[in-house]
Every structure is written in C-alpha cells, then in structure tokens.
Amino acid sequence: MNDKSVEALASLLHSLRQSNTRMPRPPHEMSPQTADEAFRVQDALTGLLGLPVDGWKVGLAPDRFTCAPIYRPHIYESGASVDAALVPDLRAEAEVAFVLGQDLPPREGTFSMEEVMDAIATAHPAMEIGSSRFVEFMELTMEEKIADNMGNGIILYGPAFSDWRAIDRANLAMEMRVNGQPAVRKRGGNSAGDPLNAMVALANHARGRGGLRAGQVVITGSVMGFHEVEAGDEVDVTFENLGEVSVKFL
C-alpha cells in the first residue's frame, strides 16, 4: 500500500465521518494488507480530522494486537445522553479504562509493566459504543478494521477508582443492564487476561507514534463481546469493586 493509497482511504474515511454516512466496505484497491499500513491510515485520518486524541482503544490477544485513537468529541462521562444517530451501529461493550497521570513518551527502550503502572492515575468502568463507517464491519479484514479505528463510535467512562492495583483485574465480575433489565453477566473475559497487559502493549506500540500523554483515557478491550441496543435505551454497566457507567440513547 503506497502513500497515495493510504491517503485515499484516509480521505474516504474522513468524508464518511464528516457526513455521518456509511458504505458497505472499502474499495478493494484501498484495502491495507498489513497492520503497519492500517496504522498509517489511522495517522493520516487523524491529521485530516484535526481533532485532539484524548483517548485510545486497545485489544490484546495471544495472536493479535490492535489499537486506535479516540478523539475528544467522542469521549463522554457516565450519565451522558447521546444522540443514537451519531452511533448507528449501537453495539455496547463493557471495558476497563485507565486514565494516565503521567506521559509515556516516545523513546528507544520498551516500557516495563512497573513503569506503565506508575504512569496510571486511576481506573474506571467504561463502555464503548461501536459505530463503523462500513456496514459490513464484521466481514472486514482485521487490517480494514484497524484502518477504521477498530469501529469506534464513542466511549463513556465512570467515576475514578484509585486503588486499582489491589483488585483482581483479570477476574472482575460485571453486569450490563438495558432499561433496568439484566442483559449480560460475565466474570473475566478480557482476551489480555489482566487489562493492564493491554495497556503495556499500547504504551510500547505508541513509542513510535508520538507516545501517550497524561489525561488520556485508554479502554483495554471488551470483556463480553458486544450487545446490540436501540435508540431510547438506557444502558448501564457495573463492575465488581470498580463501579458503574451509564448512558441514555436519544
């Protein structure tokens, strides 16, 4: 994928975001073939949007690492009311989020687990609401999904929890409720095990992309897959020992 193809796909994604429209899938000739190509598309899209990157999403599995920037207008605090038209997929996922208290800047050497832990200020219950620019998101290649910022629509995060080192992060129990009715119950489920593992992987990936900065919110991978919701729904997620996050879709 040459620079021209990278810019073409980034321009297409930018146009779809600006018009809040979707298409079936990206043209074949624009499809990235490697993760590095897909990350280049992300960076090009960020440049076109001109929005501050105030967060990241990251996913870590034994055979895969993915991440994507999350822009300031797409980050909400718990209790927000959100226009469902902004996130037409309405796929809700429960995640653990971390907020950085210190920068993790670009550098040559890798960050250790302890360094990343020291940079984290607080943990939070969080929800991600998926909204791909492509209708056939689940049929896309992983590289195409990465280029589309992994189908991120918005994130919401709940109150800060400071004593996060003391909890069993890999085995947190969670419950998602829709309009007050239980929808999903799960214990554990993050493909990274401890979500902190995903955080460390992101810090080391970001060393070559400008680093991470204090104040950014990082969601660390779904613990439940996704649950489809609808306009008018009220959704809340409670994590054992971590707290609650909620949203109302208008």
PDB file of C-alpha atoms in Angstrom:
ATOM      1  CA  MET A   1       0.000   0.000   0.000  1.00  0.00           C
ATOM      2  CA  ASN A   2       1.730   3.167  -1.170  1.00  0.00           C
ATOM      3  CA  ASP A   3       1.313   6.666   0.266  1.00  0.00           C
ATOM      4  CA  LYS A   4      -1.317   7.515  -2.349  1.00  0.00           C
ATOM      5  CA  SER A   5      -3.493   4.551  -1.324  1.00  0.00           C
ATOM      6  CA  VAL A   6      -3.075   5.407   2.366  1.00  0.00           C
ATOM      7  CA  GLU A   7      -4.204   8.968   1.733  1.00  0.00           C
ATOM      8  CA  ALA A   8      -7.105   7.790  -0.452  1.00  0.00           C
ATOM      9  CA  LEU A   9      -8.523   5.508   2.258  1.00  0.00           C
ATOM     10  CA  ALA A  10      -7.981   8.140   4.953  1.00  0.00           C
ATOM     11  CA  SER A  11      -9.795  10.679   2.773  1.00  0.00           C
ATOM     12  CA  LEU A  12     -12.697   8.274   2.251  1.00  0.00           C
ATOM     13  CA  LEU A  13     -12.972   7.613   5.989  1.00  0.00           C
ATOM     14  CA  HIS A  14     -12.806  11.344   6.684  1.00  0.00           C
ATOM     15  CA  SER A  15     -15.632  12.009   4.213  1.00  0.00           C
ATOM     16  CA  LEU A  16     -17.814   9.283   5.733  1.00  0.00           C
ATOM     17  CA  ARG A  17     -17.252  10.657   9.225  1.00  0.00           C
ATOM     18  CA  GLN A  18     -17.955  14.247   8.220  1.00  0.00           C
ATOM     19  CA  SER A  19     -21.210  13.304   6.508  1.00  0.00           C
ATOM     20  CA  ASN A  20     -22.146  10.652   9.112  1.00  0.00           C
ATOM     21  CA  THR A  21     -22.776   8.173   6.314  1.00  0.00           C
ATOM     22  CA  ARG A  22     -21.692   4.585   5.738  1.00  0.00           C
ATOM     23  CA  MET A  23     -20.867   2.308   2.833  1.00  0.00           C
ATOM     24  CA  PRO A  24     -20.726  -1.496   2.566  1.00  0.00           C
ATOM     25  CA  ARG A  25     -16.943  -1.842   2.754  1.00  0.00           C
ATOM     26  CA  PRO A  26     -13.803  -0.082   1.466  1.00  0.00           C
ATOM     27  CA  PRO A  27     -12.883  -0.491  -2.193  1.00  0.00           C
ATOM     28  CA  HIS A  28     -10.553  -3.448  -2.730  1.00  0.00           C
ATOM     29  CA  GLU A  29      -7.784  -1.259  -4.121  1.00  0.00           C
ATOM     30  CA  MET A  30      -7.724   0.744  -0.891  1.00  0.00           C
ATOM     31  CA  SER A  31      -7.570  -2.261   1.423  1.00  0.00           C
ATOM     32  CA  PRO A  32      -4.478  -2.303   3.681  1.00  0.00           C
ATOM     33  CA  GLN A  33      -2.598  -5.594   3.660  1.00  0.00           C
ATOM     34  CA  THR A  34      -0.602  -5.215   6.892  1.00  0.00           C
ATOM     35  CA  ALA A  35      -1.203  -3.751  10.341  1.00  0.00           C
ATOM     36  CA  ASP A  36       1.521  -1.157   9.714  1.00  0.00           C
ATOM     37  CA  GLU A  37      -0.330   0.058   6.621  1.00  0.00           C
ATOM     38  CA  ALA A  38      -3.563   0.236   8.602  1.00  0.00           C
ATOM     39  CA  PHE A  39      -1.914   2.250  11.377  1.00  0.00           C
ATOM     40  CA  ARG A  40      -0.602   4.665   8.721  1.00  0.00           C
ATOM     41  CA  VAL A  41      -4.214   5.162   7.597  1.00  0.00           C
ATOM     42  CA  GLN A  42      -5.198   5.931  11.212  1.00  0.00           C
ATOM     43  CA  ASP A  43      -2.492   8.581  11.459  1.00  0.00           C
ATOM     44  CA  ALA A  44      -3.481  10.109   8.123  1.00  0.00           C
ATOM     45  CA  LEU A  45      -7.147  10.215   9.189  1.00  0.00           C
ATOM     46  CA  THR A  46      -6.214  11.870  12.489  1.00  0.00           C
ATOM     47  CA  GLY A  47      -4.360  14.532  10.520  1.00  0.00           C
ATOM     48  CA  LEU A  48      -7.370  15.183   8.292  1.00  0.00           C
ATOM     49  CA  LEU A  49      -9.820  15.365  11.197  1.00  0.00           C
ATOM     50  CA  GLY A  50      -7.652  17.772  13.184  1.00  0.00           C
ATOM     51  CA  LEU A  51      -9.197  16.564  16.455  1.00  0.00           C
ATOM     52  CA  PRO A  52      -7.269  16.080  19.707  1.00  0.00           C
ATOM     53  CA  VAL A  53      -6.556  12.458  20.564  1.00  0.00           C
ATOM     54  CA  ASP A  54      -7.817  12.269  24.153  1.00  0.00           C
ATOM     55  CA  GLY A  55      -8.035   8.504  24.333  1.00  0.00           C
ATOM     56  CA  TRP A  56      -7.097   5.129  22.865  1.00  0.00           C
ATOM     57  CA  LYS A  57      -8.702   1.768  22.496  1.00  0.00           C
ATOM     58  CA  VAL A  58      -6.517  -1.317  22.617  1.00  0.00           C
ATOM     59  CA  GLY A  59      -7.075  -5.020  22.185  1.00  0.00           C
ATOM     60  CA  LEU A  60      -4.551  -7.713  23.004  1.00  0.00           C
ATOM     61  CA  ALA A  61      -4.867 -11.424  22.264  1.00  0.00           C
ATOM     62  CA  PRO A  62      -2.184 -14.124  22.056  1.00  0.00           C
ATOM     63  CA  ASP A  63      -2.064 -13.740  18.267  1.00  0.00           C
ATOM     64  CA  ARG A  64      -3.074 -10.130  17.776  1.00  0.00           C
ATOM     65  CA  PHE A  65      -2.547  -6.530  18.874  1.00  0.00           C
ATOM     66  CA  THR A  66      -4.906  -3.775  17.772  1.00  0.00           C
ATOM     67  CA  CYS A  67      -5.351  -0.163  18.783  1.00  0.00           C
ATOM     68  CA  ALA A  68      -6.888   3.072  17.593  1.00  0.00           C
ATOM     69  CA  PRO A  69      -7.048   6.703  18.677  1.00  0.00           C
ATOM     70  CA  ILE A  70     -10.235   8.113  20.194  1.00  0.00           C
ATOM     71  CA  TYR A  71     -10.949  11.789  19.610  1.00  0.00           C
ATOM     72  CA  ARG A  72     -12.085  14.354  22.176  1.00  0.00           C
ATOM     73  CA  PRO A  73     -15.670  14.794  20.887  1.00  0.00           C
ATOM     74  CA  HIS A  74     -16.223  11.036  21.152  1.00  0.00           C
ATOM     75  CA  ILE A  75     -15.440  10.707  24.865  1.00  0.00           C
ATOM     76  CA  TYR A  76     -18.261  11.129  27.389  1.00  0.00           C
ATOM     77  CA  GLU A  77     -18.569  10.879  31.140  1.00  0.00           C
ATOM     78  CA  SER A  78     -21.045   8.439  32.683  1.00  0.00           C
ATOM     79  CA  GLY A  79     -24.674   9.549  32.663  1.00  0.00           C
ATOM     80  CA  ALA A  80     -24.484  11.298  29.302  1.00  0.00           C
ATOM     81  CA  SER A  81     -27.394  11.387  26.875  1.00  0.00           C
ATOM     82  CA  VAL A  82     -26.196  10.566  23.358  1.00  0.00           C
ATOM     83  CA  ASP A  83     -27.963  11.024  20.030  1.00  0.00           C
ATOM     84  CA  ALA A  84     -28.274   7.488  18.640  1.00  0.00           C
ATOM     85  CA  ALA A  85     -27.857   8.868  15.113  1.00  0.00           C
ATOM     86  CA  LEU A  86     -24.189   9.559  15.936  1.00  0.00           C
ATOM     87  CA  VAL A  87     -23.536   5.854  16.547  1.00  0.00           C
ATOM     88  CA  PRO A  88     -25.875   3.966  14.200  1.00  0.00           C
ATOM     89  CA  ASP A  89     -24.439   0.508  14.972  1.00  0.00           C
ATOM     90  CA  LEU A  90     -25.284   0.861  18.702  1.00  0.00           C
ATOM     91  CA  ARG A  91     -23.079  -2.054  19.793  1.00  0.00           C
ATOM     92  CA  ALA A  92     -22.365  -1.668  23.520  1.00  0.00           C
ATOM     93  CA  GLU A  93     -19.310  -3.275  25.138  1.00  0.00           C
ATOM     94  CA  ALA A  94     -18.124  -3.274  28.762  1.00  0.00           C
ATOM     95  CA  GLU A  95     -14.462  -2.436  29.312  1.00  0.00           C
ATOM     96  CA  VAL A  96     -11.985  -1.391  31.977  1.00  0.00           C
ATOM     97  CA  ALA A  97     -10.448   2.030  31.351  1.00  0.00           C
ATOM     98  CA  PHE A  98      -7.289   3.631  32.704  1.00  0.00           C
ATOM     99  CA  VAL A  99      -6.534   7.358  32.837  1.00  0.00           C
ATOM    100  CA  LEU A 100      -2.890   8.340  32.629  1.00  0.00           C
ATOM    101  CA  GLY A 101      -1.444  10.641  35.246  1.00  0.00           C
ATOM    102  CA  GLN A 102       1.956  10.870  33.541  1.00  0.00           C
ATOM    103  CA  ASP A 103       3.193  10.885  29.953  1.00  0.00           C
ATOM    104  CA  LEU A 104       4.606   7.723  28.384  1.00  0.00           C
ATOM    105  CA  PRO A 105       6.622   9.481  25.674  1.00  0.00           C
ATOM    106  CA  PRO A 106       8.444   8.215  22.587  1.00  0.00           C
ATOM    107  CA  ARG A 107      11.736   6.519  23.409  1.00  0.00           C
ATOM    108  CA  GLU A 108      14.036   3.746  22.222  1.00  0.00           C
ATOM    109  CA  GLY A 109      13.681   1.234  25.074  1.00  0.00           C
ATOM    110  CA  THR A 110      10.468  -0.571  25.941  1.00  0.00           C
ATOM    111  CA  PHE A 111       8.309   0.355  28.915  1.00  0.00           C
ATOM    112  CA  SER A 112       8.142  -2.154  31.741  1.00  0.00           C
ATOM    113  CA  MET A 113       4.956  -3.177  33.498  1.00  0.00           C
ATOM    114  CA  GLU A 114       6.021  -1.223  36.574  1.00  0.00           C
ATOM    115  CA  GLU A 115       6.670   1.956  34.571  1.00  0.00           C
ATOM    116  CA  VAL A 116       3.239   1.777  32.998  1.00  0.00           C
ATOM    117  CA  MET A 117       1.606   1.123  36.361  1.00  0.00           C
ATOM    118  CA  ASP A 118       3.365   4.159  37.824  1.00  0.00           C
ATOM    119  CA  ALA A 119       2.036   6.308  34.958  1.00  0.00           C
ATOM    120  CA  ILE A 120      -1.610   5.325  35.555  1.00  0.00           C
ATOM    121  CA  ALA A 121      -3.598   7.639  37.798  1.00  0.00           C
ATOM    122  CA  THR A 122      -6.964   5.877  38.037  1.00  0.00           C
ATOM    123  CA  ALA A 123      -9.081   3.018  36.726  1.00  0.00           C
ATOM    124  CA  HIS A 124     -12.701   3.393  35.607  1.00  0.00           C
ATOM    125  CA  PRO A 125     -15.668   1.311  34.486  1.00  0.00           C
ATOM    126  CA  ALA A 126     -16.241   2.067  30.821  1.00  0.00           C
ATOM    127  CA  MET A 127     -18.422   1.363  27.824  1.00  0.00           C
ATOM    128  CA  GLU A 128     -17.524   1.512  24.176  1.00  0.00           C
ATOM    129  CA  ILE A 129     -20.261   2.049  21.600  1.00  0.00           C
ATOM    130  CA  GLY A 130     -19.218   0.711  18.225  1.00  0.00           C
ATOM    131  CA  SER A 131     -20.007   2.558  15.026  1.00  0.00           C
ATOM    132  CA  SER A 132     -18.087   1.571  11.916  1.00  0.00           C
ATOM    133  CA  ARG A 133     -18.031   3.611   8.757  1.00  0.00           C
ATOM    134  CA  PHE A 134     -18.676   0.313   6.949  1.00  0.00           C
ATOM    135  CA  VAL A 135     -21.968  -1.593   7.140  1.00  0.00           C
ATOM    136  CA  GLU A 136     -20.189  -4.933   6.693  1.00  0.00           C
ATOM    137  CA  PHE A 137     -17.778  -4.298   9.562  1.00  0.00           C
ATOM    138  CA  MET A 138     -17.826  -7.868  10.870  1.00  0.00           C
ATOM    139  CA  GLU A 139     -16.818  -9.155   7.418  1.00  0.00           C
ATOM    140  CA  LEU A 140     -13.868  -6.766   7.041  1.00  0.00           C
ATOM    141  CA  THR A 141     -10.289  -7.964   7.287  1.00  0.00           C
ATOM    142  CA  MET A 142      -8.527  -7.135  10.548  1.00  0.00           C
ATOM    143  CA  GLU A 143      -6.396  -4.592   8.674  1.00  0.00           C
ATOM    144  CA  GLU A 144      -9.518  -2.875   7.315  1.00  0.00           C
ATOM    145  CA  LYS A 145     -10.993  -2.769  10.819  1.00  0.00           C
ATOM    146  CA  ILE A 146      -7.809  -1.200  12.192  1.00  0.00           C
ATOM    147  CA  ALA A 147      -7.887   1.426   9.443  1.00  0.00           C
ATOM    148  CA  ASP A 148     -11.437   2.296  10.527  1.00  0.00           C
ATOM    149  CA  ASN A 149     -10.176   2.910  14.080  1.00  0.00           C
ATOM    150  CA  MET A 150     -11.493  -0.542  15.040  1.00  0.00           C
ATOM    151  CA  GLY A 151     -15.084   0.580  14.549  1.00  0.00           C
ATOM    152  CA  ASN A 152     -15.040   3.004  17.456  1.00  0.00           C
ATOM    153  CA  GLY A 153     -18.027   5.296  17.847  1.00  0.00           C
ATOM    154  CA  ILE A 154     -17.810   6.745  21.348  1.00  0.00           C
ATOM    155  CA  ILE A 155     -16.658   5.756  24.812  1.00  0.00           C
ATOM    156  CA  LEU A 156     -18.109   6.559  28.214  1.00  0.00           C
ATOM    157  CA  TYR A 157     -16.259   6.237  31.481  1.00  0.00           C
ATOM    158  CA  GLY A 158     -17.438   6.234  35.072  1.00  0.00           C
ATOM    159  CA  PRO A 159     -16.037   7.581  38.343  1.00  0.00           C
ATOM    160  CA  ALA A 160     -12.355   7.227  39.143  1.00  0.00           C
ATOM    161  CA  PHE A 161     -11.115   4.321  41.243  1.00  0.00           C
ATOM    162  CA  SER A 162      -7.690   4.956  42.751  1.00  0.00           C
ATOM    163  CA  ASP A 163      -6.949   1.651  44.498  1.00  0.00           C
ATOM    164  CA  TRP A 164      -6.969  -0.309  41.230  1.00  0.00           C
ATOM    165  CA  ARG A 165      -3.728  -2.189  41.956  1.00  0.00           C
ATOM    166  CA  ALA A 166      -5.434  -4.070  44.798  1.00  0.00           C
ATOM    167  CA  ILE A 167      -8.245  -5.662  42.757  1.00  0.00           C
ATOM    168  CA  ASP A 168      -8.181  -8.870  40.715  1.00  0.00           C
ATOM    169  CA  ARG A 169      -8.439  -7.124  37.365  1.00  0.00           C
ATOM    170  CA  ALA A 170      -8.415 -10.326  35.287  1.00  0.00           C
ATOM    171  CA  ASN A 171     -11.474 -11.761  37.057  1.00  0.00           C
ATOM    172  CA  LEU A 172     -13.779  -8.822  37.619  1.00  0.00           C
ATOM    173  CA  ALA A 173     -17.468  -9.663  37.602  1.00  0.00           C
ATOM    174  CA  MET A 174     -19.630  -7.347  35.506  1.00  0.00           C
ATOM    175  CA  GLU A 175     -23.289  -6.928  34.641  1.00  0.00           C
ATOM    176  CA  MET A 176     -24.821  -4.946  31.792  1.00  0.00           C
ATOM    177  CA  ARG A 177     -28.433  -3.855  32.150  1.00  0.00           C
ATOM    178  CA  VAL A 178     -30.675  -2.417  29.434  1.00  0.00           C
ATOM    179  CA  ASN A 179     -33.638  -0.394  30.668  1.00  0.00           C
ATOM    180  CA  GLY A 180     -33.052  -1.859  34.105  1.00  0.00           C
ATOM    181  CA  GLN A 181     -33.179  -5.476  32.928  1.00  0.00           C
ATOM    182  CA  PRO A 182     -30.105  -7.746  33.094  1.00  0.00           C
ATOM    183  CA  ALA A 183     -28.662  -8.284  29.614  1.00  0.00           C
ATOM    184  CA  VAL A 184     -25.156  -9.697  30.129  1.00  0.00           C
ATOM    185  CA  ARG A 185     -23.363 -11.136  33.142  1.00  0.00           C
ATOM    186  CA  LYS A 186     -19.725 -12.153  32.954  1.00  0.00           C
ATOM    187  CA  ARG A 187     -16.634 -12.704  35.071  1.00  0.00           C
ATOM    188  CA  GLY A 188     -13.275 -12.002  33.448  1.00  0.00           C
ATOM    189  CA  GLY A 189     -13.343 -12.288  29.675  1.00  0.00           C
ATOM    190  CA  ASN A 190     -10.670  -9.829  28.552  1.00  0.00           C
ATOM    191  CA  SER A 191      -8.510 -11.573  25.928  1.00  0.00           C
ATOM    192  CA  ALA A 192      -5.462  -9.926  27.519  1.00  0.00           C
ATOM    193  CA  GLY A 193      -6.242 -11.508  30.891  1.00  0.00           C
ATOM    194  CA  ASP A 194      -5.288  -8.595  33.120  1.00  0.00           C
ATOM    195  CA  PRO A 195      -6.299  -5.460  31.164  1.00  0.00           C
ATOM    196  CA  LEU A 196      -3.022  -3.950  32.316  1.00  0.00           C
ATOM    197  CA  ASN A 197      -1.273  -6.246  29.810  1.00  0.00           C
ATOM    198  CA  ALA A 198      -3.099  -4.458  27.009  1.00  0.00           C
ATOM    199  CA  MET A 199      -2.090  -1.108  28.492  1.00  0.00           C
ATOM    200  CA  VAL A 200       1.600  -2.085  28.452  1.00  0.00           C
ATOM    201  CA  ALA A 201       1.326  -3.290  24.853  1.00  0.00           C
ATOM    202  CA  LEU A 202      -0.212   0.051  23.836  1.00  0.00           C
ATOM    203  CA  ALA A 203       2.482   2.057  25.617  1.00  0.00           C
ATOM    204  CA  ASN A 204       5.180   0.188  23.726  1.00  0.00           C
ATOM    205  CA  HIS A 205       3.382   0.464  20.388  1.00  0.00           C
ATOM    206  CA  ALA A 206       2.808   4.192  20.889  1.00  0.00           C
ATOM    207  CA  ARG A 207       6.536   4.817  21.445  1.00  0.00           C
ATOM    208  CA  GLY A 208       6.749   5.059  17.660  1.00  0.00           C
ATOM    209  CA  ARG A 209       3.578   7.124  17.179  1.00  0.00           C
ATOM    210  CA  GLY A 210       4.122  10.111  19.430  1.00  0.00           C
ATOM    211  CA  GLY A 211       3.644   8.353  22.753  1.00  0.00           C
ATOM    212  CA  LEU A 212       0.829   8.591  25.277  1.00  0.00           C
ATOM    213  CA  ARG A 213       0.134  11.647  27.388  1.00  0.00           C
ATOM    214  CA  ALA A 214      -1.244  12.425  30.816  1.00  0.00           C
ATOM    215  CA  GLY A 215      -5.022  12.758  30.851  1.00  0.00           C
ATOM    216  CA  GLN A 216      -5.686  10.306  28.026  1.00  0.00           C
ATOM    217  CA  VAL A 217      -8.340   7.637  28.649  1.00  0.00           C
ATOM    218  CA  VAL A 218      -7.474   4.110  27.488  1.00  0.00           C
ATOM    219  CA  ILE A 219     -10.083   1.381  27.134  1.00  0.00           C
ATOM    220  CA  THR A 220      -8.471  -2.035  27.275  1.00  0.00           C
ATOM    221  CA  GLY A 221     -10.697  -4.491  25.415  1.00  0.00           C
ATOM    222  CA  SER A 222     -14.201  -5.872  25.728  1.00  0.00           C
ATOM    223  CA  VAL A 223     -14.894  -8.385  28.469  1.00  0.00           C
ATOM    224  CA  MET A 224     -18.178  -9.550  26.887  1.00  0.00           C
ATOM    225  CA  GLY A 225     -18.162  -9.071  23.127  1.00  0.00           C
ATOM    226  CA  PHE A 226     -20.943  -6.670  22.186  1.00  0.00           C
ATOM    227  CA  HIS A 227     -24.649  -6.310  22.906  1.00  0.00           C
ATOM    228  CA  GLU A 228     -26.915  -4.558  20.419  1.00  0.00           C
ATOM    229  CA  VAL A 229     -29.102  -1.792  21.836  1.00  0.00           C
ATOM    230  CA  GLU A 230     -31.576   0.696  20.367  1.00  0.00           C
ATOM    231  CA  ALA A 231     -32.433   4.379  20.369  1.00  0.00           C
ATOM    232  CA  GLY A 232     -34.333   5.152  23.560  1.00  0.00           C
ATOM    233  CA  ASP A 233     -32.466   2.547  25.605  1.00  0.00           C
ATOM    234  CA  GLU A 234     -30.770   3.276  28.894  1.00  0.00           C
ATOM    235  CA  VAL A 235     -27.691   1.101  29.361  1.00  0.00           C
ATOM    236  CA  ASP A 236     -25.597   0.714  32.478  1.00  0.00           C
ATOM    237  CA  VAL A 237     -22.649  -1.492  33.357  1.00  0.00           C
ATOM    238  CA  THR A 238     -21.457  -2.338  36.864  1.00  0.00           C
ATOM    239  CA  PHE A 239     -18.042  -3.852  37.528  1.00  0.00           C
ATOM    240  CA  GLU A 240     -17.422  -5.591  40.845  1.00  0.00           C
ATOM    241  CA  ASN A 241     -15.109  -3.427  43.002  1.00  0.00           C
ATOM    242  CA  LEU A 242     -14.790  -0.811  40.245  1.00  0.00           C
ATOM    243  CA  GLY A 243     -18.105   0.983  39.871  1.00  0.00           C
ATOM    244  CA  GLU A 244     -20.799   1.838  37.338  1.00  0.00           C
ATOM    245  CA  VAL A 245     -21.071   3.632  33.995  1.00  0.00           C
ATOM    246  CA  SER A 246     -24.320   4.509  32.205  1.00  0.00           C
ATOM    247  CA  VAL A 247     -25.693   6.118  29.048  1.00  0.00           C
ATOM    248  CA  LYS A 248     -29.086   7.100  27.619  1.00  0.00           C
ATOM    249  CA  PHE A 249     -29.555   6.927  23.835  1.00  0.00           C
ATOM    250  CA  LEU A 250     -31.930   9.545  22.455  1.00  0.00           C
TER     251      LEU A 250
END
